[in-house]
Coordinates of N, CA, C and O and ligand atoms in Angstrom, one line a residue:
L1 N -5.6 -1.4 -5.4 CA -4.9 -2.1 -6.6 C -6.0 -2.9 -7.4 O -7.1 -3.1 -6.9
T2 N -5.6 -3.2 -8.6 CA -6.6 -3.8 -9.5 C -7.1 -5.2 -9.0 O -6.4 -5.9 -8.4
G3 N -8.4 -5.4 -9.3 CA -9.0 -6.7 -8.9 C -8.8 -7.8 -9.9 O -8.2 -7.6 -10.9
A4 N -9.2 -9.0 -9.6 CA -9.1 -10.1 -10.4 C -10.3 -10.2 -11.4 O -11.3 -9.5 -11.1
I5 N -10.2 -10.9 -12.4 CA -11.3 -11.2 -13.3 C -12.3 -12.0 -12.5 O -11.9 -12.9 -11.7
V6 N -13.6 -11.7 -12.6 CA -14.6 -12.3 -11.8 C -14.6 -13.8 -11.8 O -14.7 -14.5 -10.7
S7 N -14.3 -14.5 -12.9 CA -14.4 -15.9 -13.0 C -13.1 -16.6 -12.4 O -13.1 -17.8 -12.2
D8 N -12.1 -15.8 -12.2 CA -10.8 -16.3 -11.7 C -11.0 -16.9 -10.3 O -11.7 -16.3 -9.5
Q9 N -10.3 -17.9 -10.0 CA -10.2 -18.4 -8.6 C -8.8 -18.9 -8.4 O -8.2 -19.4 -9.3
P10 N -8.3 -18.7 -7.2 CA -6.9 -19.1 -6.9 C -6.8 -20.7 -6.9 O -7.7 -21.3 -6.4
D11 N -5.7 -21.2 -7.3 CA -5.4 -22.6 -7.2 C -5.2 -22.9 -5.7 O -4.7 -22.1 -4.9
P12 N -5.7 -24.1 -5.3 CA -5.5 -24.5 -3.8 C -4.1 -24.5 -3.4 O -3.2 -24.8 -4.2
I13 N -3.8 -24.2 -2.2 CA -2.4 -24.3 -1.6 C -2.5 -25.0 -0.3 O -3.6 -25.1 0.3
S14 N -1.4 -25.5 0.2 CA -1.4 -26.3 1.4 C -1.5 -25.4 2.6 O -1.3 -24.2 2.5
A15 N -1.9 -26.0 3.8 CA -2.0 -25.2 5.0 C -0.6 -24.6 5.4 O -0.6 -23.5 5.9
D16 N 0.5 -25.3 5.1 CA 1.8 -24.8 5.3 C 2.1 -23.5 4.5 O 2.7 -22.6 5.0
E17 N 1.6 -23.6 3.3 CA 1.8 -22.4 2.4 C 1.0 -21.2 2.9 O 1.5 -20.1 2.8
V18 N -0.2 -21.5 3.4 CA -1.0 -20.4 3.9 C -0.2 -19.8 5.1 O -0.1 -18.5 5.2
Q19 N 0.3 -20.6 6.0 CA 1.1 -20.1 7.1 C 2.3 -19.3 6.7 O 2.7 -18.3 7.2
R20 N 3.0 -19.8 5.6 CA 4.2 -19.2 5.1 C 3.8 -17.8 4.6 O 4.5 -16.8 4.8
R21 N 2.7 -17.7 3.8 CA 2.3 -16.4 3.3 C 1.9 -15.4 4.4 O 2.3 -14.3 4.3
L22 N 1.2 -15.9 5.4 CA 0.8 -15.1 6.5 C 2.1 -14.5 7.2 O 2.2 -13.3 7.5
R23 N 3.0 -15.4 7.5 CA 4.3 -15.0 8.1 C 5.0 -13.9 7.3 O 5.5 -12.9 7.9
R24 N 5.1 -14.2 6.0 CA 5.8 -13.2 5.2 C 5.2 -11.9 5.2 O 5.8 -10.8 5.3
A25 N 3.8 -11.9 5.0 CA 3.1 -10.6 5.0 C 3.2 -9.9 6.4 O 3.5 -8.7 6.4
A26 N 3.1 -10.7 7.5 CA 3.2 -10.1 8.8 C 4.6 -9.5 9.1 O 4.7 -8.4 9.7
E27 N 5.6 -10.2 8.6 CA 7.0 -9.7 8.7 C 7.2 -8.3 8.0 O 7.8 -7.4 8.6
I28 N 6.7 -8.3 6.8 CA 6.9 -7.0 6.0 C 6.1 -5.9 6.7 O 6.7 -4.8 6.9
A29 N 4.9 -6.2 7.1 CA 4.0 -5.2 7.7 C 4.7 -4.7 9.0 O 4.8 -3.4 9.2
S30 N 5.2 -5.6 9.8 CA 5.8 -5.1 11.1 C 7.1 -4.4 10.9 O 7.4 -3.4 11.6
S31 N 7.9 -4.8 9.8 CA 9.1 -4.1 9.6 C 8.8 -2.6 9.1 O 9.7 -1.8 9.2
L32 N 7.6 -2.4 8.6 CA 7.3 -1.0 8.1 C 6.5 -0.3 9.2 O 6.0 0.8 9.0
G33 N 6.4 -0.9 10.4 CA 5.8 -0.2 11.5 C 4.3 -0.3 11.6 O 3.6 0.4 12.3
F34 N 3.7 -1.4 10.9 CA 2.2 -1.6 11.0 C 1.9 -2.0 12.4 O 2.5 -2.9 13.0
I35 N 0.8 -1.4 13.0 CA 0.3 -1.8 14.3 C -1.1 -2.4 14.0 O -1.9 -1.9 13.2
G36 N -1.4 -3.6 14.7 CA -2.7 -4.2 14.5 C -2.5 -5.6 14.0 O -1.5 -6.2 14.2
Q37 N -3.6 -6.1 13.4 CA -3.7 -7.5 13.0 C -3.4 -7.7 11.5 O -3.9 -6.9 10.7
V38 N -2.6 -8.7 11.2 CA -2.4 -9.0 9.8 C -3.1 -10.4 9.5 O -2.9 -11.3 10.2
E39 N -3.8 -10.5 8.4 CA -4.4 -11.7 8.0 C -4.1 -12.1 6.5 O -3.9 -11.2 5.7
Y40 N -4.1 -13.4 6.3 CA -4.0 -13.8 4.9 C -5.2 -14.5 4.5 O -5.7 -15.4 5.2
R41 N -5.9 -14.1 3.4 CA -7.0 -14.9 2.9 C -6.8 -15.4 1.5 O -6.4 -14.6 0.6
H42 N -6.9 -16.7 1.3 CA -6.6 -17.3 0.0 C -7.8 -17.2 -0.9 O -8.4 -18.2 -1.3
V43 N -8.2 -16.0 -1.2 CA -9.3 -15.7 -2.1 C -8.9 -14.6 -3.0 O -8.0 -13.8 -2.6
Y44 N -9.5 -14.5 -4.2 CA -9.3 -13.3 -5.0 C -10.3 -12.3 -4.5 O -11.5 -12.5 -4.4
S45 N -9.8 -11.1 -4.2 CA -10.7 -10.0 -3.7 C -11.0 -9.0 -4.8 O -10.1 -8.8 -5.7
Q46 N -12.1 -8.4 -4.7 CA -12.4 -7.3 -5.7 C -11.7 -6.1 -5.3 O -11.6 -5.1 -6.1
S47 N -11.1 -6.0 -4.1 CA -10.4 -4.8 -3.7 C -8.9 -4.8 -3.9 O -8.2 -3.9 -3.4
G48 N -8.4 -5.8 -4.6 CA -7.0 -5.8 -5.0 C -6.2 -6.7 -4.1 O -6.8 -7.6 -3.4
G49 N -4.9 -6.6 -4.1 CA -4.0 -7.5 -3.4 C -4.0 -7.4 -1.9 O -3.8 -8.4 -1.2
A50 N -4.3 -6.2 -1.4 CA -4.2 -6.1 0.1 C -5.2 -4.9 0.4 O -5.5 -4.1 -0.4
Q51 N -5.6 -4.9 1.7 CA -6.6 -3.9 2.1 C -6.4 -3.6 3.6 O -6.3 -4.5 4.4
Y52 N -6.4 -2.3 3.9 CA -6.3 -1.8 5.2 C -7.7 -1.5 5.7 O -8.5 -0.9 5.0
G53 N -8.0 -1.9 7.0 CA -9.2 -1.5 7.6 C -9.0 -0.9 8.9 O -8.2 -1.4 9.7
I54 N -9.6 0.2 9.2 CA -9.4 1.0 10.4 C -10.3 0.5 11.5 O -11.5 0.2 11.3
G55 N -9.8 0.3 12.7 CA -10.6 -0.1 13.9 C -10.7 1.0 14.9 O -10.3 2.1 14.6
P56 N -11.4 0.7 16.0 CA -11.6 1.7 17.1 C -10.2 2.3 17.6 O -10.2 3.4 18.0
S57 N -9.2 1.5 17.6 CA -7.8 1.9 17.9 C -6.9 1.3 17.0 O -7.2 0.3 16.3
A58 N -5.6 1.8 17.0 CA -4.6 1.2 16.1 C -4.4 -0.3 16.3 O -4.2 -1.0 15.3
D59 N -4.5 -0.7 17.5 CA -4.3 -2.2 17.8 C -5.4 -3.0 17.1 O -5.2 -4.2 16.9
D60 N -6.6 -2.4 16.9 CA -7.7 -3.1 16.2 C -7.6 -3.0 14.7 O -8.4 -3.6 14.0
D61 N -6.7 -2.2 14.2 CA -6.6 -2.1 12.7 C -6.3 -3.4 12.1 O -5.6 -4.3 12.7
L62 N -6.7 -3.6 10.8 CA -6.6 -4.8 10.1 C -5.9 -4.7 8.8 O -6.3 -3.7 8.0
L63 N -5.0 -5.5 8.5 CA -4.4 -5.5 7.1 C -4.6 -6.9 6.6 O -4.1 -7.9 7.1
V64 N -5.5 -7.0 5.5 CA -5.7 -8.3 4.9 C -5.0 -8.4 3.6 O -5.0 -7.5 2.8
V65 N -4.2 -9.5 3.5 CA -3.5 -9.7 2.2 C -4.2 -10.9 1.5 O -4.5 -11.9 2.1
Y66 N -4.5 -10.6 0.2 CA -5.2 -11.6 -0.6 C -4.3 -12.4 -1.5 O -3.2 -12.0 -1.8
S67 N -4.8 -13.5 -2.0 CA -4.1 -14.4 -2.9 C -3.4 -13.7 -4.1 O -2.3 -13.9 -4.4
Q68 N -4.1 -12.7 -4.7 CA -3.5 -12.1 -5.9 C -2.3 -11.3 -5.6 O -1.5 -11.0 -6.4
A69 N -2.1 -10.9 -4.3 CA -0.9 -10.2 -3.9 C 0.3 -11.0 -4.2 O 1.4 -10.6 -4.6
F70 N 0.2 -12.3 -3.9 CA 1.3 -13.3 -4.1 C 1.5 -13.6 -5.6 O 2.6 -13.8 -6.1
D71 N 0.4 -13.6 -6.4 CA 0.5 -13.8 -7.8 C 1.2 -12.6 -8.4 O 2.1 -12.8 -9.3
R72 N 0.9 -11.4 -8.0 CA 1.5 -10.2 -8.5 C 3.0 -10.2 -8.1 O 3.8 -9.7 -8.9
D73 N 3.2 -10.6 -6.9 CA 4.6 -10.6 -6.4 C 5.5 -11.5 -7.3 O 6.7 -11.2 -7.5
A74 N 4.9 -12.6 -7.7 CA 5.7 -13.6 -8.5 C 6.0 -13.0 -9.9 O 6.9 -13.5 -10.6
N75 N 5.2 -12.0 -10.4 CA 5.4 -11.4 -11.7 C 6.4 -10.2 -11.5 O 6.0 -9.2 -10.9
T76 N 7.6 -10.3 -12.1 CA 8.6 -9.3 -11.9 C 8.2 -8.0 -12.5 O 8.8 -6.9 -12.1
E77 N 7.2 -8.0 -13.4 CA 6.8 -6.7 -14.1 C 5.8 -6.0 -13.2 O 5.5 -4.8 -13.5
D78 N 5.2 -6.7 -12.2 CA 4.1 -6.1 -11.5 C 4.6 -5.7 -10.1 O 5.7 -5.9 -9.7
F79 N 3.6 -5.1 -9.3 CA 4.0 -4.7 -7.9 C 4.4 -5.9 -7.1 O 3.8 -7.0 -7.2
D80 N 5.4 -5.7 -6.3 CA 5.8 -6.8 -5.4 C 5.1 -6.6 -4.0 O 4.4 -5.6 -3.8
L81 N 5.2 -7.6 -3.2 CA 4.5 -7.7 -1.9 C 4.9 -6.5 -1.0 O 4.0 -5.9 -0.4
D82 N 6.2 -6.2 -1.0 CA 6.6 -5.0 -0.2 C 5.9 -3.7 -0.6 O 5.5 -3.0 0.3
A83 N 5.8 -3.5 -1.9 CA 5.2 -2.3 -2.3 C 3.7 -2.3 -2.0 O 3.1 -1.3 -1.5
M84 N 3.0 -3.4 -2.2 CA 1.6 -3.5 -1.9 C 1.3 -3.3 -0.4 O 0.4 -2.5 0.0
I85 N 2.1 -3.9 0.4 CA 1.9 -3.8 1.9 C 2.3 -2.4 2.3 O 1.6 -1.8 3.1
A86 N 3.4 -1.8 1.8 CA 3.8 -0.5 2.2 C 2.7 0.6 1.9 O 2.5 1.5 2.6
H87 N 2.0 0.4 0.7 CA 0.9 1.3 0.4 C -0.2 1.2 1.5 O -0.7 2.3 1.9
E88 N -0.5 0.0 1.9 CA -1.6 -0.1 2.9 C -1.1 0.4 4.3 O -1.9 1.1 5.0
V89 N 0.1 0.2 4.6 CA 0.7 0.8 5.9 C 0.7 2.3 5.7 O 0.4 3.0 6.7
G90 N 0.9 2.8 4.5 CA 0.8 4.2 4.3 C -0.6 4.8 4.6 O -0.7 5.8 5.2
H91 N -1.6 4.0 4.3 CA -3.0 4.4 4.6 C -3.1 4.5 6.2 O -3.8 5.4 6.7
Q92 N -2.6 3.5 6.9 CA -2.7 3.5 8.3 C -2.0 4.8 8.9 O -2.5 5.5 9.8
R93 N -0.8 5.1 8.4 CA 0.0 6.2 8.9 C -0.8 7.5 8.7 O -0.8 8.4 9.5
L94 N -1.4 7.6 7.5 CA -2.1 8.8 7.2 C -3.3 9.1 8.1 O -3.6 10.2 8.5
L95 N -3.9 8.0 8.6 CA -5.0 8.2 9.5 C -4.7 8.2 10.9 O -5.4 8.8 11.8
R96 N -3.5 7.5 11.3 CA -3.2 7.4 12.7 C -2.1 8.4 13.2 O -1.9 8.5 14.4
N97 N -1.4 9.0 12.3 CA -0.4 10.0 12.7 C -1.0 11.4 12.5 O -1.4 11.8 11.4
A98 N -1.1 12.1 13.6 CA -1.8 13.4 13.6 C -1.2 14.4 12.6 O -1.9 15.1 11.9
K99 N 0.1 14.4 12.4 CA 0.8 15.3 11.5 C 0.4 14.9 10.0 O 0.2 15.8 9.2
L100 N 0.3 13.6 9.8 CA 0.0 13.2 8.4 C -1.5 13.4 8.1 O -1.9 13.7 7.0
R101 N -2.3 13.3 9.2 CA -3.7 13.6 9.0 C -4.0 15.0 8.5 O -4.9 15.3 7.8
I102 N -3.1 15.9 9.0 CA -3.2 17.3 8.6 C -3.0 17.4 7.0 O -3.7 18.2 6.4
L103 N -2.1 16.6 6.5 CA -1.9 16.6 5.1 C -3.1 16.1 4.3 O -3.5 16.7 3.3
L104 N -3.8 15.1 4.9 CA -5.0 14.6 4.3 C -6.1 15.7 4.2 O -6.9 15.8 3.3
E105 N -6.1 16.5 5.3 CA -7.1 17.6 5.4 C -6.8 18.7 4.4 O -7.7 19.3 3.8
K106 N -5.5 18.9 4.2 CA -5.0 19.9 3.3 C -5.3 19.5 1.8 O -5.5 20.4 1.0
F107 N -5.2 18.2 1.5 CA -5.4 17.7 0.2 C -6.5 16.7 0.2 O -6.2 15.5 0.1
P108 N -7.7 17.2 0.3 CA -8.8 16.2 0.4 C -9.1 15.5 -0.9 O -8.7 15.9 -2.0
G109 N -9.8 14.4 -0.8 CA -10.2 13.6 -2.0 C -9.4 12.3 -2.1 O -8.3 12.2 -1.7
E110 N -10.1 11.4 -2.8 CA -9.6 10.0 -2.9 C -8.3 9.9 -3.7 O -7.4 9.1 -3.3
T111 N -8.2 10.7 -4.7 CA -7.0 10.7 -5.5 C -5.7 11.0 -4.7 O -4.7 10.4 -4.8
F112 N -5.8 12.1 -4.0 CA -4.7 12.6 -3.1 C -4.4 11.5 -2.0 O -3.3 11.3 -1.7
E113 N -5.5 11.0 -1.4 CA -5.3 10.0 -0.4 C -4.6 8.8 -0.9 O -3.6 8.3 -0.3
E114 N -5.0 8.3 -2.1 CA -4.3 7.2 -2.7 C -2.8 7.5 -3.0 O -1.9 6.7 -2.8
A115 N -2.6 8.7 -3.6 CA -1.2 9.1 -4.0 C -0.4 9.3 -2.7 O 0.8 8.8 -2.7
L116 N -1.0 9.9 -1.7 CA -0.2 10.1 -0.4 C 0.1 8.7 0.2 O 1.2 8.6 0.8
A117 N -0.8 7.8 0.2 CA -0.6 6.5 0.8 C 0.7 5.8 0.1 O 1.5 5.2 0.8
S118 N 0.7 6.0 -1.2 CA 1.9 5.4 -1.9 C 3.2 6.2 -1.6 O 4.2 5.5 -1.4
L119 N 3.1 7.5 -1.4 CA 4.3 8.2 -1.1 C 4.8 7.9 0.3 O 6.0 7.8 0.5
V120 N 3.8 7.8 1.2 CA 4.2 7.4 2.6 C 4.9 6.1 2.5 O 6.0 5.9 3.1
G121 N 4.3 5.1 1.8 CA 4.9 3.8 1.7 C 6.3 3.8 1.1 O 7.2 3.1 1.5
S122 N 6.5 4.7 0.1 CA 7.8 4.8 -0.6 C 8.9 5.4 0.3 O 10.0 5.0 0.2
V123 N 8.4 6.2 1.3 CA 9.4 6.7 2.3 C 9.7 5.7 3.4 O 10.8 5.6 3.9
L124 N 8.7 4.9 3.7 CA 8.9 3.9 4.8 C 9.8 2.8 4.3 O 10.6 2.2 5.1
L125 N 9.8 2.5 3.0 CA 10.6 1.4 2.4 C 12.0 1.9 2.3 O 12.3 3.1 2.1
P126 N 13.0 1.0 2.3 CA 14.4 1.4 1.9 C 14.3 1.8 0.4 O 13.4 1.5 -0.3
E127 N 15.4 2.5 -0.1 CA 15.4 2.9 -1.5 C 15.6 1.7 -2.4 O 16.7 1.4 -2.9
T128 N 14.5 1.1 -2.7 CA 14.5 -0.1 -3.5 C 13.6 0.0 -4.7 O 12.9 1.1 -4.8
K129 N 13.6 -1.0 -5.5 CA 12.6 -1.0 -6.6 C 11.2 -0.9 -6.2 O 10.4 -0.3 -6.8
S130 N 10.9 -1.5 -5.0 CA 9.5 -1.4 -4.5 C 9.1 0.1 -4.2 O 8.0 0.5 -4.4
A131 N 10.1 0.8 -3.6 CA 9.8 2.2 -3.3 C 9.6 3.0 -4.6 O 8.7 3.8 -4.7
E132 N 10.4 2.7 -5.6 CA 10.3 3.3 -6.9 C 8.9 3.1 -7.5 O 8.3 4.0 -8.1
M133 N 8.5 1.8 -7.4 CA 7.2 1.5 -7.9 C 6.1 2.3 -7.3 O 5.1 2.7 -8.0
L134 N 6.2 2.6 -6.0 CA 5.2 3.4 -5.3 C 5.2 4.8 -5.7 O 4.2 5.5 -5.8
V135 N 6.4 5.3 -6.0 CA 6.5 6.7 -6.4 C 5.8 6.8 -7.8 O 5.1 7.7 -8.1
W136 N 6.1 5.8 -8.6 CA 5.5 5.8 -10.0 C 4.0 5.7 -9.9 O 3.2 6.4 -10.6
K137 N 3.5 4.8 -8.9 CA 2.0 4.7 -8.7 C 1.4 6.0 -8.3 O 0.3 6.4 -8.8
A138 N 2.1 6.7 -7.4 CA 1.5 8.0 -6.9 C 1.5 9.0 -8.1 O 0.5 9.7 -8.3
A139 N 2.5 9.0 -8.9 CA 2.5 10.0 -10.0 C 1.4 9.6 -11.0 O 0.7 10.5 -11.5
A140 N 1.2 8.3 -11.3 CA 0.2 7.8 -12.2 C -1.2 8.3 -11.6 O -2.1 8.7 -12.4
E141 N -1.4 8.2 -10.3 CA -2.6 8.6 -9.7 C -2.9 10.0 -9.9 O -4.0 10.5 -10.2
L142 N -1.9 10.8 -9.8 CA -2.0 12.3 -9.8 C -2.3 12.8 -11.3 O -2.8 13.9 -11.4
T143 N -2.0 11.9 -12.3 CA -2.4 12.3 -13.6 C -3.9 12.4 -13.8 O -4.4 13.1 -14.7
N144 N -4.6 11.7 -12.9 CA -6.1 11.8 -12.9 C -6.6 13.3 -12.7 O -7.7 13.6 -13.0
L145 N -5.7 14.1 -12.0 CA -6.1 15.4 -11.7 C -5.8 16.4 -12.8 O -5.9 17.6 -12.7
R146 N -5.3 15.9 -13.9 CA -4.9 16.7 -15.1 C -3.9 17.7 -14.8 O -3.9 18.8 -15.3
L147 N -3.0 17.4 -13.8 CA -1.8 18.2 -13.6 C -0.8 18.0 -14.7 O -0.7 17.0 -15.3
S148 N 0.1 19.0 -14.9 CA 1.1 18.8 -15.9 C 2.2 17.9 -15.3 O 2.3 17.7 -14.1
G149 N 2.9 17.2 -16.2 CA 4.0 16.3 -15.8 C 5.0 17.0 -14.8 O 5.4 16.4 -13.8
E150 N 5.3 18.2 -15.1 CA 6.2 19.0 -14.3 C 5.6 19.2 -12.9 O 6.3 19.1 -11.9
A151 N 4.3 19.6 -12.8 CA 3.7 19.8 -11.5 C 3.6 18.5 -10.7 O 3.8 18.6 -9.5
I152 N 3.4 17.4 -11.4 CA 3.4 16.1 -10.7 C 4.8 15.8 -10.1 O 4.9 15.5 -8.9
V153 N 5.8 15.9 -10.9 CA 7.2 15.6 -10.4 C 7.5 16.5 -9.2 O 8.0 16.1 -8.2
D154 N 7.1 17.8 -9.3 CA 7.4 18.8 -8.3 C 6.6 18.4 -7.0 O 7.2 18.4 -5.9
F155 N 5.3 18.0 -7.1 CA 4.5 17.7 -5.9 C 5.1 16.4 -5.3 O 5.3 16.4 -4.0
V156 N 5.5 15.4 -6.1 CA 6.0 14.2 -5.5 C 7.3 14.4 -4.8 O 7.5 13.9 -3.7
E157 N 8.2 15.2 -5.4 CA 9.5 15.5 -4.7 C 9.3 16.2 -3.4 O 9.8 15.9 -2.4
R158 N 8.4 17.3 -3.4 CA 8.2 18.1 -2.2 C 7.6 17.2 -1.1 O 7.9 17.3 0.1
M159 N 6.6 16.4 -1.5 CA 5.9 15.6 -0.6 C 6.8 14.6 0.1 O 6.7 14.3 1.3
R160 N 7.6 14.0 -0.7 CA 8.5 12.9 -0.2 C 9.5 13.5 0.8 O 9.9 12.9 1.8
S161 N 10.0 14.7 0.5 CA 11.0 15.3 1.5 C 10.3 15.7 2.7 O 10.8 15.6 3.8
L162 N 9.0 16.2 2.6 CA 8.2 16.6 3.8 C 8.0 15.3 4.6 O 8.1 15.3 5.9
L163 N 7.6 14.2 3.9 CA 7.3 13.0 4.7 C 8.5 12.4 5.4 O 8.4 11.8 6.4
R164 N 9.6 12.5 4.7 CA 10.9 12.1 5.4 C 11.1 12.7 6.7 O 11.6 12.1 7.7
K165 N 10.7 14.0 6.8 CA 10.8 14.7 8.1 C 9.7 14.3 9.1 O 10.0 14.3 10.3
L166 N 8.5 14.0 8.6 CA 7.4 13.8 9.5 C 7.4 12.3 10.0 O 6.8 12.0 11.0
L167 N 8.0 11.4 9.2 CA 7.9 10.0 9.6 C 9.0 9.6 10.5 O 10.1 10.1 10.5
Ligands
ZN201 ZN1 -5.0 2.6 -1.3

């Protein structure tokens, strides 16, 4: 997801607020089936609101949620925390679930990986606005491949129904 402007820095927050943010992020992640460690860092990251890191085993995997995830969550026009975390959990599933890994091998490349992470996230979430945002994000990603609008809608629909069976 998009990074912050370089000169930006987050306003300070209390230790309680840091704990509250961590708890909220960890609750969302575990409700979506994330395995591993969740951290909250009160910094603006160049890598966006949240980031998944793969470890030697799933238990060692790391999900870091950054300050701007909460700024974006507060903006009703922007991605909410559920959508941002679901996208990162989608990355974990793609790499940790053998059946999903086959999908990644079938559709190599960063664009497909990003689109698939959003689609996995959209299926993990209940049918909410957050899920809709991720479907929209996946479709936006796929326009980079110069596919027609029709081909994108078709791919997204097929992939979501396949993922519903695989997840
Ligand atoms: Zn991603």
